[in-house]
Coordinates of C-alpha atoms and ligand atoms in Angstrom, one line a residue:
X1 CA 22.2 29.0 -1.5
X2 CA 20.9 32.5 -0.7
X3 CA 22.7 34.6 1.9
X4 CA 19.3 35.0 3.6
X5 CA 18.8 31.3 4.2
X6 CA 22.4 30.9 5.4
X7 CA 21.5 33.3 8.3
X8 CA 18.4 31.4 9.2
X9 CA 18.3 28.5 11.6
X10 CA 18.2 25.0 10.2
X11 CA 15.0 23.2 11.0
X12 CA 14.6 19.4 10.7
X13 CA 11.1 18.1 10.3
X14 CA 10.3 14.4 10.4
X15 CA 7.5 13.1 8.1
X16 CA 6.8 9.9 6.3
X17 CA 9.1 8.8 3.5
X18 CA 6.9 8.4 0.4
X19 CA 9.1 8.5 -2.7
X20 CA 12.9 7.9 -2.6
X21 CA 15.6 10.3 -3.5
X22 CA 17.1 13.6 -2.3
X23 CA 16.2 17.0 -3.6
X24 CA 17.6 20.4 -2.7
X25 CA 16.2 23.7 -3.8
X26 CA 13.7 26.5 -3.1
X27 CA 10.2 25.8 -2.0
X28 CA 7.0 26.8 -3.7
X29 CA 4.2 26.9 -1.1
X30 CA 0.9 25.9 -2.7
X31 CA -2.4 26.5 -0.9
X32 CA -5.5 25.4 -2.7
X33 CA -8.2 27.9 -3.2
X34 CA -11.6 27.3 -4.6
X35 CA -12.4 28.7 -8.1
X36 CA -14.3 32.0 -7.9
X37 CA -17.6 31.5 -9.8
X38 CA -19.3 34.6 -11.4
X39 CA -23.1 34.5 -11.6
X40 CA -25.1 36.0 -14.4
X41 CA -28.2 35.4 -16.6
X42 CA -27.8 33.9 -20.0
X43 CA -29.9 35.3 -22.9
X44 CA -32.5 32.9 -24.2
X45 CA -30.9 32.7 -27.7
X46 CA -27.5 31.8 -26.2
X47 CA -28.8 28.9 -24.2
X48 CA -27.9 26.2 -26.7
X49 CA -24.4 27.6 -26.9
X50 CA -24.2 27.6 -23.1
X51 CA -25.0 23.9 -22.9
X52 CA -22.4 23.2 -25.7
X53 CA -19.9 25.1 -23.6
X54 CA -20.6 22.8 -20.7
X55 CA -20.2 19.7 -22.9
X56 CA -16.9 21.0 -24.2
X57 CA -15.7 21.6 -20.6
X58 CA -16.6 18.1 -19.6
X59 CA -14.8 16.7 -22.7
X60 CA -11.7 18.8 -22.0
X61 CA -11.7 17.6 -18.3
X62 CA -12.1 14.0 -19.4
X63 CA -9.1 14.4 -21.8
X64 CA -7.0 16.0 -19.1
X65 CA -7.7 13.2 -16.6
X66 CA -7.3 10.5 -19.2
X67 CA -3.9 11.9 -20.1
X68 CA -2.8 11.9 -16.5
X69 CA -4.1 8.4 -16.1
X70 CA -2.1 7.2 -19.1
X71 CA 1.0 8.8 -17.7
X72 CA 0.6 7.2 -14.3
X73 CA -0.1 3.8 -15.9
X74 CA 3.0 4.1 -18.0
X75 CA 5.2 5.0 -15.2
X76 CA 3.7 3.1 -12.3
X77 CA 1.3 0.5 -13.6
X78 CA -2.4 -0.3 -13.9
X79 CA -3.3 -0.4 -10.2
X80 CA -2.1 3.1 -9.5
X81 CA -3.8 4.5 -12.6
X82 CA -7.1 3.0 -11.4
X83 CA -7.6 5.8 -8.9
X84 CA -8.4 8.1 -11.7
X85 CA -11.3 5.9 -12.8
X86 CA -13.4 7.3 -10.0
X87 CA -12.7 10.8 -11.4
X88 CA -13.7 9.8 -14.9
X89 CA -16.9 8.3 -13.5
X90 CA -17.8 11.6 -11.9
X91 CA -17.8 13.1 -15.4
X92 CA -20.2 10.4 -16.6
X93 CA -22.5 10.8 -13.6
X94 CA -25.9 11.4 -15.3
X95 CA -27.5 12.6 -12.2
X96 CA -24.9 15.4 -11.7
X97 CA -24.9 16.4 -15.3
X98 CA -28.6 16.1 -15.9
X99 CA -29.4 18.1 -12.7
X100 CA -27.1 20.8 -13.9
X101 CA -28.8 21.1 -17.2
X102 CA -32.3 21.1 -15.5
X103 CA -31.2 23.8 -13.1
X104 CA -29.9 25.8 -16.0
X105 CA -33.1 25.4 -18.0
X106 CA -35.1 26.5 -15.0
X107 CA -33.0 29.4 -13.7
X108 CA -31.3 30.7 -16.9
X109 CA -28.3 31.3 -14.7
X110 CA -24.8 30.7 -16.3
X111 CA -23.8 27.1 -16.5
X112 CA -20.8 27.5 -14.1
X113 CA -23.2 28.7 -11.3
X114 CA -25.7 25.9 -12.0
X115 CA -22.9 23.2 -12.0
X116 CA -21.3 24.7 -8.9
X117 CA -24.6 24.6 -7.1
X118 CA -25.4 21.0 -8.0
X119 CA -21.9 19.8 -7.3
X120 CA -21.8 21.5 -3.9
X121 CA -25.1 19.8 -3.0
X122 CA -23.6 16.5 -4.0
X123 CA -20.4 17.1 -2.1
X124 CA -22.4 18.0 1.0
X125 CA -24.6 15.0 0.7
X126 CA -21.7 12.5 0.2
X127 CA -19.6 14.0 3.0
X128 CA -22.5 13.4 5.4
X129 CA -22.9 9.7 4.6
X130 CA -21.9 7.3 7.3
X131 CA -19.7 5.2 5.1
X132 CA -16.0 5.9 4.6
X133 CA -16.0 4.8 0.9
X134 CA -18.9 7.0 0.0
X135 CA -17.5 9.9 2.0
X136 CA -14.3 9.7 0.0
X137 CA -16.4 10.1 -3.1
X138 CA -17.1 13.7 -1.9
X139 CA -13.3 14.4 -2.4
X140 CA -13.4 13.0 -5.9
X141 CA -16.4 15.1 -6.9
X142 CA -14.9 18.3 -5.4
X143 CA -11.7 17.7 -7.3
X144 CA -13.3 17.0 -10.6
X145 CA -15.8 19.9 -10.1
X146 CA -12.9 22.4 -9.6
X147 CA -11.3 21.2 -12.8
X148 CA -14.6 21.5 -14.8
X149 CA -15.1 25.0 -13.4
X150 CA -11.5 26.0 -14.3
X151 CA -12.2 24.8 -17.9
X152 CA -15.5 26.6 -18.1
X153 CA -13.9 29.8 -16.9
X154 CA -11.0 29.4 -19.3
X155 CA -8.6 29.6 -16.4
X156 CA -5.2 28.1 -16.9
X157 CA -4.6 25.1 -14.7
X158 CA -3.5 26.0 -11.2
X159 CA -0.2 27.6 -10.4
X160 CA 1.4 24.2 -10.0
X161 CA 1.2 23.5 -13.7
X162 CA 3.6 26.4 -14.5
X163 CA 6.3 26.7 -11.9
X164 CA 8.4 29.8 -12.4
X165 CA 11.6 27.9 -11.7
X166 CA 12.7 24.5 -10.4
X167 CA 11.0 24.1 -7.1
X168 CA 10.2 21.8 -4.2
X169 CA 6.4 21.8 -4.1
X170 CA 5.0 22.1 -0.5
X171 CA 1.3 21.9 0.0
X172 CA -1.1 21.2 2.9
X173 CA -2.6 18.5 0.7
X174 CA -2.7 17.7 -3.0
X175 CA -5.8 16.5 -4.7
X176 CA -5.3 14.0 -7.5
X177 CA -5.8 16.8 -10.0
X178 CA -3.4 19.1 -8.2
X179 CA -0.8 16.3 -8.1
X180 CA -1.3 15.4 -11.6
X181 CA -1.0 19.0 -12.9
X182 CA 2.4 19.6 -11.3
X183 CA 4.8 20.9 -13.8
X184 CA 7.0 17.8 -14.3
X185 CA 9.9 19.7 -15.8
X186 CA 10.3 21.9 -12.8
X187 CA 9.2 20.0 -9.7
X188 CA 12.3 18.9 -7.7
X189 CA 10.3 17.1 -4.9
X190 CA 6.9 17.0 -3.2
X191 CA 6.1 17.6 0.4
X192 CA 2.6 17.6 2.0
X193 CA 1.4 18.4 5.5
X194 CA -1.1 15.6 5.4
X195 CA -1.2 12.3 3.6
X196 CA 0.0 8.7 3.9
X197 CA 2.2 6.5 1.9
X198 CA -0.7 5.7 -0.4
X199 CA -2.0 9.2 -1.0
X200 CA -2.4 10.5 -4.6
X201 CA 0.5 13.0 -4.2
X202 CA 2.8 10.0 -3.4
X203 CA 1.6 8.0 -6.4
X204 CA 2.3 10.9 -8.7
X205 CA 5.7 11.7 -7.1
X206 CA 6.7 8.1 -7.6
X207 CA 5.6 8.2 -11.2
X208 CA 7.6 11.4 -11.7
X209 CA 10.5 9.7 -9.9
X210 CA 11.0 12.7 -7.6
X211 CA 11.5 12.5 -3.8
X212 CA 8.5 13.0 -1.6
X213 CA 7.8 13.3 2.1
X214 CA 4.3 13.4 3.5
X215 CA 2.7 13.9 6.9
X216 CA 4.9 16.9 7.9
X217 CA 1.9 18.3 9.9
X218 CA 1.7 22.1 9.6
X219 CA 5.0 22.8 7.7
X220 CA 3.1 25.0 5.2
X221 CA 2.5 27.5 8.0
X222 CA 6.2 27.8 8.8
X223 CA 7.7 28.1 5.3
X224 CA 7.6 30.8 2.7
X225 CA 7.9 30.4 -1.0
X226 CA 11.6 30.9 -1.8
X227 CA 12.9 29.3 1.3
X228 CA 15.6 26.7 0.8
X229 CA 15.1 23.1 1.8
X230 CA 16.4 19.5 1.4
X231 CA 13.8 16.8 0.9
X232 CA 15.2 13.4 2.0
X233 CA 12.8 10.9 0.6
X234 CA 14.8 8.0 2.0
X235 CA 14.4 8.9 5.6
X236 CA 11.2 11.0 5.3
X237 CA 12.9 14.2 6.5
X238 CA 12.6 17.8 5.3
X239 CA 15.4 20.2 6.3
X240 CA 14.7 23.9 6.1
X241 CA 17.5 26.3 5.7
X242 CA 20.2 23.5 5.7
X243 CA 23.6 24.5 7.0
X244 CA 26.7 24.1 4.9
X245 CA 27.6 21.0 7.0
X246 CA 24.2 19.4 6.3
X247 CA 24.5 20.2 2.6
X248 CA 27.9 18.6 2.5
X249 CA 26.6 15.5 4.3
X250 CA 23.6 15.2 1.9
X251 CA 25.8 15.6 -1.1
X252 CA 27.8 12.7 0.1
X253 CA 24.8 10.6 1.0
X254 CA 23.2 11.1 -2.4
X255 CA 26.2 9.7 -4.2
X256 CA 26.5 6.9 -1.6
X257 CA 22.9 5.9 -2.1
X258 CA 23.4 5.8 -5.9
X259 CA 26.4 3.4 -5.6
X260 CA 24.4 1.3 -3.0
X261 CA 21.5 1.0 -5.4
X262 CA 24.0 -0.3 -8.0
X263 CA 25.3 -2.9 -5.5
X264 CA 21.7 -4.0 -4.7
X265 CA 21.1 -4.4 -8.4
X266 CA 24.1 -6.7 -8.7
X267 CA 23.0 -8.7 -5.6
X268 CA 19.6 -9.4 -7.2
X269 CA 20.9 -12.3 -9.3
X270 CA 23.1 -13.9 -6.7
X271 CA 21.9 -16.6 -4.2
X272 CA 20.8 -15.6 -0.7
X273 CA 23.7 -17.2 1.2
X274 CA 25.3 -15.9 4.4
X275 CA 29.0 -15.5 4.7
X276 CA 29.1 -18.7 6.8
X277 CA 27.3 -20.6 4.1
X278 CA 23.7 -20.7 5.3
X279 CA 21.1 -20.4 2.5
X280 CA 18.0 -18.5 3.3
X281 CA 14.8 -19.0 1.5
X282 CA 13.4 -15.7 0.2
X283 CA 9.9 -15.6 -1.2
X284 CA 7.5 -13.0 -2.6
X285 CA 4.2 -11.6 -1.3
X286 CA 1.8 -11.0 -4.2
X287 CA -1.8 -9.9 -4.6
X288 CA -2.4 -10.3 -8.3
X289 CA -1.8 -12.9 -11.0
X290 CA 0.2 -10.6 -13.1
X291 CA 2.8 -10.2 -10.4
X292 CA 4.3 -13.5 -11.4
X293 CA 6.6 -11.5 -13.6
X294 CA 7.8 -9.5 -10.6
X295 CA 8.5 -12.7 -8.6
X296 CA 10.7 -13.9 -11.5
X297 CA 12.4 -10.5 -12.0
X298 CA 13.5 -10.4 -8.4
X299 CA 14.5 -14.1 -8.3
X300 CA 12.2 -15.0 -5.4
X301 CA 11.9 -18.7 -4.6
X302 CA 8.2 -18.7 -5.3
X303 CA 5.4 -17.0 -3.3
X304 CA 5.2 -17.2 0.5
X305 CA 1.9 -15.2 0.6
X306 CA -0.6 -14.9 -2.2
X307 CA -3.2 -12.5 -0.7
X308 CA -6.1 -14.0 -2.7
X309 CA -8.7 -11.5 -1.4
X310 CA -7.5 -9.1 -4.1
X311 CA -9.3 -11.3 -6.6
X312 CA -12.5 -10.5 -4.7
X313 CA -11.8 -6.9 -3.7
X314 CA -11.8 -5.5 -7.2
X315 CA -14.7 -7.6 -8.3
X316 CA -18.4 -6.6 -8.4
X317 CA -19.3 -10.1 -7.2
X318 CA -17.8 -13.2 -5.7
X319 CA -15.6 -14.9 -8.3
X320 CA -16.6 -18.4 -9.3
X321 CA -14.7 -21.6 -8.6
X322 CA -13.6 -21.7 -12.2
X323 CA -12.4 -18.1 -12.3
X324 CA -10.4 -18.7 -9.2
X325 CA -9.0 -21.9 -10.5
X326 CA -7.7 -20.2 -13.6
X327 CA -6.0 -17.5 -11.5
X328 CA -4.3 -20.0 -9.1
X329 CA -3.3 -22.3 -12.0
X330 CA -1.7 -19.4 -13.8
X331 CA 0.4 -18.5 -10.8
X332 CA 1.2 -22.1 -9.9
X333 CA 2.2 -23.0 -13.5
X334 CA 4.1 -19.8 -14.0
X335 CA 6.3 -20.4 -10.9
X336 CA 6.6 -24.2 -10.8
X337 CA 8.6 -25.9 -9.4
X338 CA 8.8 -23.2 -6.8
X339 CA 6.1 -23.2 -4.1
X340 CA 3.1 -20.9 -4.2
X341 CA 1.3 -20.4 -0.8
X342 CA -2.3 -19.3 -1.5
X343 CA -3.8 -17.7 1.5
X344 CA -7.6 -18.2 1.7
X345 CA -9.7 -15.1 1.9
X346 CA -8.8 -12.4 4.3
X347 CA -11.7 -10.1 3.6
X348 CA -13.1 -7.7 6.2
X349 CA -11.1 -5.6 8.6
X350 CA -9.1 -3.2 6.4
X351 CA -10.2 -5.1 3.3
X352 CA -14.0 -5.0 3.1
X353 CA -15.5 -6.0 -0.2
X354 CA -17.0 -2.6 -1.3
X355 CA -19.4 -4.2 -3.8
X356 CA -20.9 -6.5 -1.2
X357 CA -21.8 -4.3 1.8
X358 CA -24.5 -6.8 2.9
X359 CA -21.9 -9.5 3.4
X360 CA -19.6 -7.1 5.2
X361 CA -21.8 -4.8 7.3
X362 CA -20.2 -1.8 9.1
X363 CA -18.6 -2.8 12.3
X364 CA -17.3 -0.8 15.3
X365 CA -14.0 -2.7 15.4
X366 CA -13.4 -4.1 11.9
X367 CA -9.9 -5.3 12.7
X368 CA -11.3 -7.5 15.5
X369 CA -14.5 -8.2 13.7
X370 CA -16.0 -10.5 11.1
X371 CA -13.1 -11.2 8.9
X372 CA -10.9 -13.8 7.2
X373 CA -11.4 -17.4 8.5
X374 CA -14.3 -16.2 10.7
X375 CA -16.1 -15.0 7.6
X376 CA -15.2 -18.1 5.7
X377 CA -16.4 -20.5 8.3
X378 CA -19.8 -18.7 8.4
X379 CA -20.0 -18.7 4.6
X380 CA -19.0 -22.3 3.7
X381 CA -20.3 -21.9 0.1
X382 CA -18.0 -19.0 -0.6
X383 CA -15.1 -20.8 1.3
X384 CA -15.7 -24.1 -0.6
X385 CA -15.6 -22.4 -4.0
X386 CA -12.1 -21.1 -3.1
X387 CA -10.9 -24.4 -1.5
X388 CA -11.9 -26.4 -4.5
X389 CA -10.3 -23.9 -6.8
X390 CA -7.0 -24.2 -4.9
X391 CA -7.2 -28.0 -4.8
X392 CA -7.8 -28.1 -8.6
X393 CA -4.8 -25.8 -9.2
X394 CA -2.6 -28.0 -7.0
X395 CA -1.9 -30.5 -9.8
X396 CA -0.4 -27.7 -12.0
X397 CA 2.5 -26.7 -9.7
X398 CA 3.8 -26.6 -6.2
X399 CA 0.6 -25.2 -4.5
X400 CA 0.2 -24.9 -0.7
X401 CA -2.8 -23.6 1.2
X402 CA -2.8 -21.3 4.2
X403 CA -5.5 -20.0 6.5
X404 CA -5.4 -16.4 7.8
X405 CA -6.3 -15.1 11.2
X406 CA -6.4 -18.5 12.9
X407 CA -7.2 -17.9 16.6
X408 CA -7.2 -21.5 18.0
X409 CA -7.1 -25.1 17.1
X410 CA -10.9 -25.6 16.8
X411 CA -11.0 -23.1 14.0
X412 CA -8.2 -24.8 12.2
X413 CA -10.0 -28.2 12.7
X414 CA -13.2 -26.7 11.3
X415 CA -11.4 -25.3 8.3
X416 CA -9.7 -28.6 7.7
X417 CA -13.0 -30.5 7.9
X418 CA -14.5 -28.2 5.2
X419 CA -11.4 -28.9 3.1
X420 CA -11.9 -32.6 3.5
X421 CA -15.5 -32.2 2.3
X422 CA -14.1 -30.4 -0.8
X423 CA -11.7 -33.2 -1.5
X424 CA -14.6 -35.7 -1.3
X425 CA -16.6 -33.6 -3.7
X426 CA -13.8 -33.4 -6.2
X427 CA -13.3 -37.1 -6.0
X428 CA -16.9 -37.7 -6.6
X429 CA -16.7 -35.4 -9.6
X430 CA -13.6 -37.3 -10.8
X431 CA -11.4 -34.3 -10.8
X432 CA -7.7 -34.6 -9.8
X433 CA -6.0 -32.7 -7.0
X434 CA -2.9 -33.2 -4.9
X435 CA -4.1 -35.3 -1.9
X436 CA -1.1 -34.2 0.1
X437 CA -1.6 -30.5 -0.4
X438 CA 0.4 -28.8 2.4
X439 CA -1.7 -26.8 4.9
X440 CA -0.4 -23.8 6.7
X441 CA -1.7 -21.6 9.5
X442 CA -0.9 -18.0 9.8
X443 CA 0.2 -17.0 13.3
X444 CA -1.0 -13.4 13.5
X445 CA -3.3 -13.4 16.6
X446 CA -1.7 -13.7 20.1
X447 CA -3.9 -16.6 21.0
X448 CA -2.5 -18.6 18.0
X449 CA 1.0 -17.7 19.1
X450 CA 0.3 -19.0 22.6
X451 CA -1.1 -22.3 21.3
X452 CA 1.4 -23.0 18.4
X453 CA 2.0 -26.4 19.9
X454 CA -1.8 -27.2 19.8
X455 CA -2.0 -26.0 16.2
X456 CA 1.0 -28.0 15.0
X457 CA -0.7 -31.4 14.6
X458 CA -3.4 -29.9 12.4
X459 CA -1.1 -28.3 9.8
X460 CA 2.2 -28.7 7.9
X461 CA 3.8 -25.3 8.3
X462 CA 3.4 -21.9 9.9
X463 CA 3.8 -18.4 8.6
X464 CA 3.9 -15.5 11.0
X465 CA 1.9 -12.4 10.0
X466 CA 3.9 -9.8 12.0
X467 CA 1.7 -6.9 10.7
X468 CA -1.3 -8.1 12.5
X469 CA 0.5 -10.0 15.3
X470 CA 2.2 -6.7 16.4
X471 CA -1.0 -4.7 16.3
X472 CA -2.9 -7.2 18.4
X473 CA -0.1 -7.8 20.8
X474 CA 0.6 -4.1 21.4
X475 CA -3.1 -3.0 20.9
X476 CA -1.9 -0.5 18.2
X477 CA -4.1 -0.1 15.2
X478 CA -1.7 -0.6 12.3
X479 CA -3.4 2.0 10.1
X480 CA -3.6 4.8 12.7
X481 CA -0.9 7.4 12.0
X482 CA -1.4 9.1 15.4
X483 CA 0.0 6.1 17.2
X484 CA 2.2 4.8 14.4
X485 CA 5.3 5.6 16.6
X486 CA 4.1 3.1 19.1
X487 CA 3.9 0.3 16.6
X488 CA 7.3 -1.2 17.5
X489 CA 8.4 -4.5 15.9
X490 CA 11.3 -4.6 18.4
X491 CA 9.1 -4.5 21.5
X492 CA 10.3 -7.2 23.9
X493 CA 6.8 -8.7 23.9
X494 CA 7.1 -9.2 20.1
X495 CA 10.5 -10.8 20.4
X496 CA 9.4 -13.2 23.1
X497 CA 6.3 -14.1 21.2
X498 CA 8.3 -14.7 18.0
X499 CA 10.7 -16.9 19.9
X500 CA 7.9 -18.9 21.5
X501 CA 6.3 -19.5 18.1
X502 CA 9.5 -20.5 16.4
X503 CA 10.6 -22.8 19.2
X504 CA 7.2 -24.5 19.5
X505 CA 7.0 -24.9 15.7
X506 CA 10.4 -26.5 15.5
X507 CA 9.7 -28.7 18.5
X508 CA 6.8 -30.1 16.4
X509 CA 9.1 -30.2 13.3
X510 CA 7.1 -27.6 11.5
X511 CA 8.9 -25.0 9.3
X512 CA 8.0 -21.4 10.2
X513 CA 8.3 -18.4 8.0
X514 CA 7.5 -14.7 8.3
X515 CA 5.4 -12.9 5.7
X516 CA 4.6 -9.6 7.4
X517 CA 6.4 -6.4 6.5
X518 CA 9.2 -7.1 9.1
X519 CA 10.5 -9.9 6.8
X520 CA 11.3 -7.3 4.1
X521 CA 13.0 -4.8 6.3
X522 CA 16.7 -5.4 6.3
X523 CA 17.0 -3.9 9.8
X524 CA 14.9 -6.7 11.2
X525 CA 16.0 -9.6 9.0
X526 CA 19.1 -10.6 11.0
X527 CA 16.9 -10.6 14.2
X528 CA 14.3 -12.9 12.6
X529 CA 16.9 -15.2 11.1
X530 CA 18.8 -15.3 14.4
X531 CA 15.6 -16.2 16.2
X532 CA 15.4 -19.2 13.8
X533 CA 12.8 -18.5 11.1
X534 CA 13.1 -20.7 8.1
X535 CA 12.0 -18.4 5.3
X536 CA 11.1 -14.8 4.6
X537 CA 8.4 -13.6 2.3
X538 CA 8.2 -10.0 1.2
X539 CA 7.1 -7.6 -1.5
X540 CA 9.3 -8.3 -4.5
X541 CA 11.1 -4.9 -4.9
X542 CA 12.7 -5.2 -1.4
X543 CA 14.2 -8.6 -2.2
X544 CA 17.6 -7.2 -3.4
X545 CA 18.2 -5.2 -0.2
X546 CA 17.4 -8.2 2.0
X547 CA 19.5 -10.4 -0.2
X548 CA 22.4 -8.0 -0.1
X549 CA 22.4 -7.9 3.7
X550 CA 22.1 -11.7 4.0
X551 CA 25.2 -12.0 1.8
X552 CA 27.1 -9.6 4.0
X553 CA 26.3 -11.2 7.4
X554 CA 27.1 -14.4 9.2
X555 CA 24.3 -16.5 10.6
X556 CA 26.2 -17.1 13.8
X557 CA 26.3 -13.3 14.3
X558 CA 22.6 -13.1 13.7
X559 CA 22.0 -15.7 16.4
X560 CA 24.2 -13.8 18.8
X561 CA 22.2 -10.6 18.0
X562 CA 18.9 -12.4 18.7
X563 CA 20.2 -13.8 22.0
X564 CA 21.4 -10.4 23.1
X565 CA 18.1 -8.7 22.0
X566 CA 16.1 -11.2 24.0
X567 CA 17.9 -10.0 27.2
X568 CA 17.1 -6.3 26.6
X569 CA 14.2 -4.6 28.1
X570 CA 13.2 -1.9 25.7
X571 CA 12.1 -1.6 22.1
X572 CA 14.5 1.3 21.5
X573 CA 17.6 -0.6 22.8
X574 CA 16.7 -3.6 20.7
X575 CA 16.1 -1.4 17.6
X576 CA 19.5 0.3 18.2
X577 CA 21.2 -3.1 18.3
X578 CA 19.5 -4.2 15.0
X579 CA 20.3 -0.9 13.4
X580 CA 24.0 -1.1 14.4
X581 CA 24.2 -4.7 13.1
X582 CA 22.7 -3.6 9.8
X583 CA 24.9 -0.5 9.5
X584 CA 28.1 -2.3 10.2
X585 CA 27.4 -4.7 7.3
X586 CA 26.0 -2.2 4.9
X587 CA 28.8 0.4 5.3
X588 CA 28.3 2.9 2.5
X589 CA 31.3 3.5 0.5
Ligands
PEP601 C1 0.2 -9.9 8.4 O1 -0.7 -9.6 9.1 O2 1.4 -9.8 8.7 C2 0.0 -10.3 7.0 C3 1.0 -10.7 6.2 O3 -1.3 -10.3 6.5 P1 -2.0 -8.9 6.0 O4 -0.9 -7.9 6.0 O5 -2.5 -9.3 4.7 O6 -3.0 -8.7 7.1
MG602 MG1 -2.7 -10.3 8.5

């Protein structure tokens, strides 16, 4: 550590944890600047060469992006690599390329200038469109255009691609190209002022397996290249000019986390049984058919939530009954005899179907709008294709069906009536299905929570969607980072509501699980189990951590924790209790 930084004051900045791990080193502050484009006339006899130069730059750019895409796919998987498809499409955009050539032929100006003019007009036009998806395209075009210009001008890639020494990269934002060009041999960690857990910088950081923290607001303004910092990707913290004491603590934490990860790995194969002998059912949340392999890798007892809308989201049209049947059958067969809960379409809200804007017109309040079961009941043909596909798959494994966003008993009855029609249709066709297919209702709207007793006779099980339930109960948009700190799973209103749902479900002899993110957070797991939930469903990679905790706790203690928490009046106090419970059982060695 330099003597300079030892004399400076330690500053701790809280951001959002984006990629796990801890890095310590000097910072490289990267501020994007647009490429300077010279303008000049091209001699008539050199015009063919000029167009060839443009073709070559497009080809080089394509190769660069494809290379990055391959790397991301290799390290992270297909879904993450898909983000670069939009960039490759820009390079194929005949309007953009054709217009550049036409402008060149008309003006005789060098190709960089023509391309820059056309791209700028496109960016301007896209950024003014009143549609979020199309507005985001402006960013894609800007990013690709900068790369094409760099290639035309023979400029080396930006300064991120050749870091002078091992550095923590700090930027106000990183475009996909920026992120992808980062010198992998020298980047210790990545920090950005803006961004969310799903931004490109994060995807690339995770693929590079380096720690990353995003959302540190205006940190780039406070830091100079060469300053020392710690990036704590576990807790989403950046510490500038760390003191000797902090460095010592972090050195220790890093080795503790490594040994903890090993212990989690060991727990993965063992059963989820508490110290006092209670077995807890742990299931997986999945979105795609190929995640069956993950469910098995993490030893989940089947799927507690199959978000079926992902079959639709990535499709240019509504999938047919047969296509859906094949998908559900593959999952059911792949995981039999374990159960697979297929949730019917939850399109709309944060999940509009981009290829079908007429079915999902823009709404002022999409989270409270025309989504999920509301959409399905209004579009019975689409709904019935899905219901029949689920019924047909039910003979190939342990399939269950669940409706999302149920708001009251009438909605549930209407959905069940349509299901009954589907059963009659399949009977008439002579196609087999499980006549006793279990029906579940998600409890994720406060009105459903308040009427759990009325819903119970119309279904076989409940699953609590805490992600939405909390946002509707506390009136906090779950995707808005300005109010993210107010999204408190331990708010007393949340606890009381959970208790009410669980008690009413059990009174009616209906099992009740949790499939929102709370179920996969070890800090909240004892509270949920103590309140009486019967199963937890979570994204597969968090299963070992939850299992490890369950194996280190007693169910009687969890019940005491829930009873104490219910008596407390603030989210902070309840959180502190849960945190203490967790830490006492996960003592790092
Ligand atoms: C939930 O709301 O908790 C839930 C599991 O559903 P989704 O996250 O898909 O809205
Ligand atoms: Mg939900």
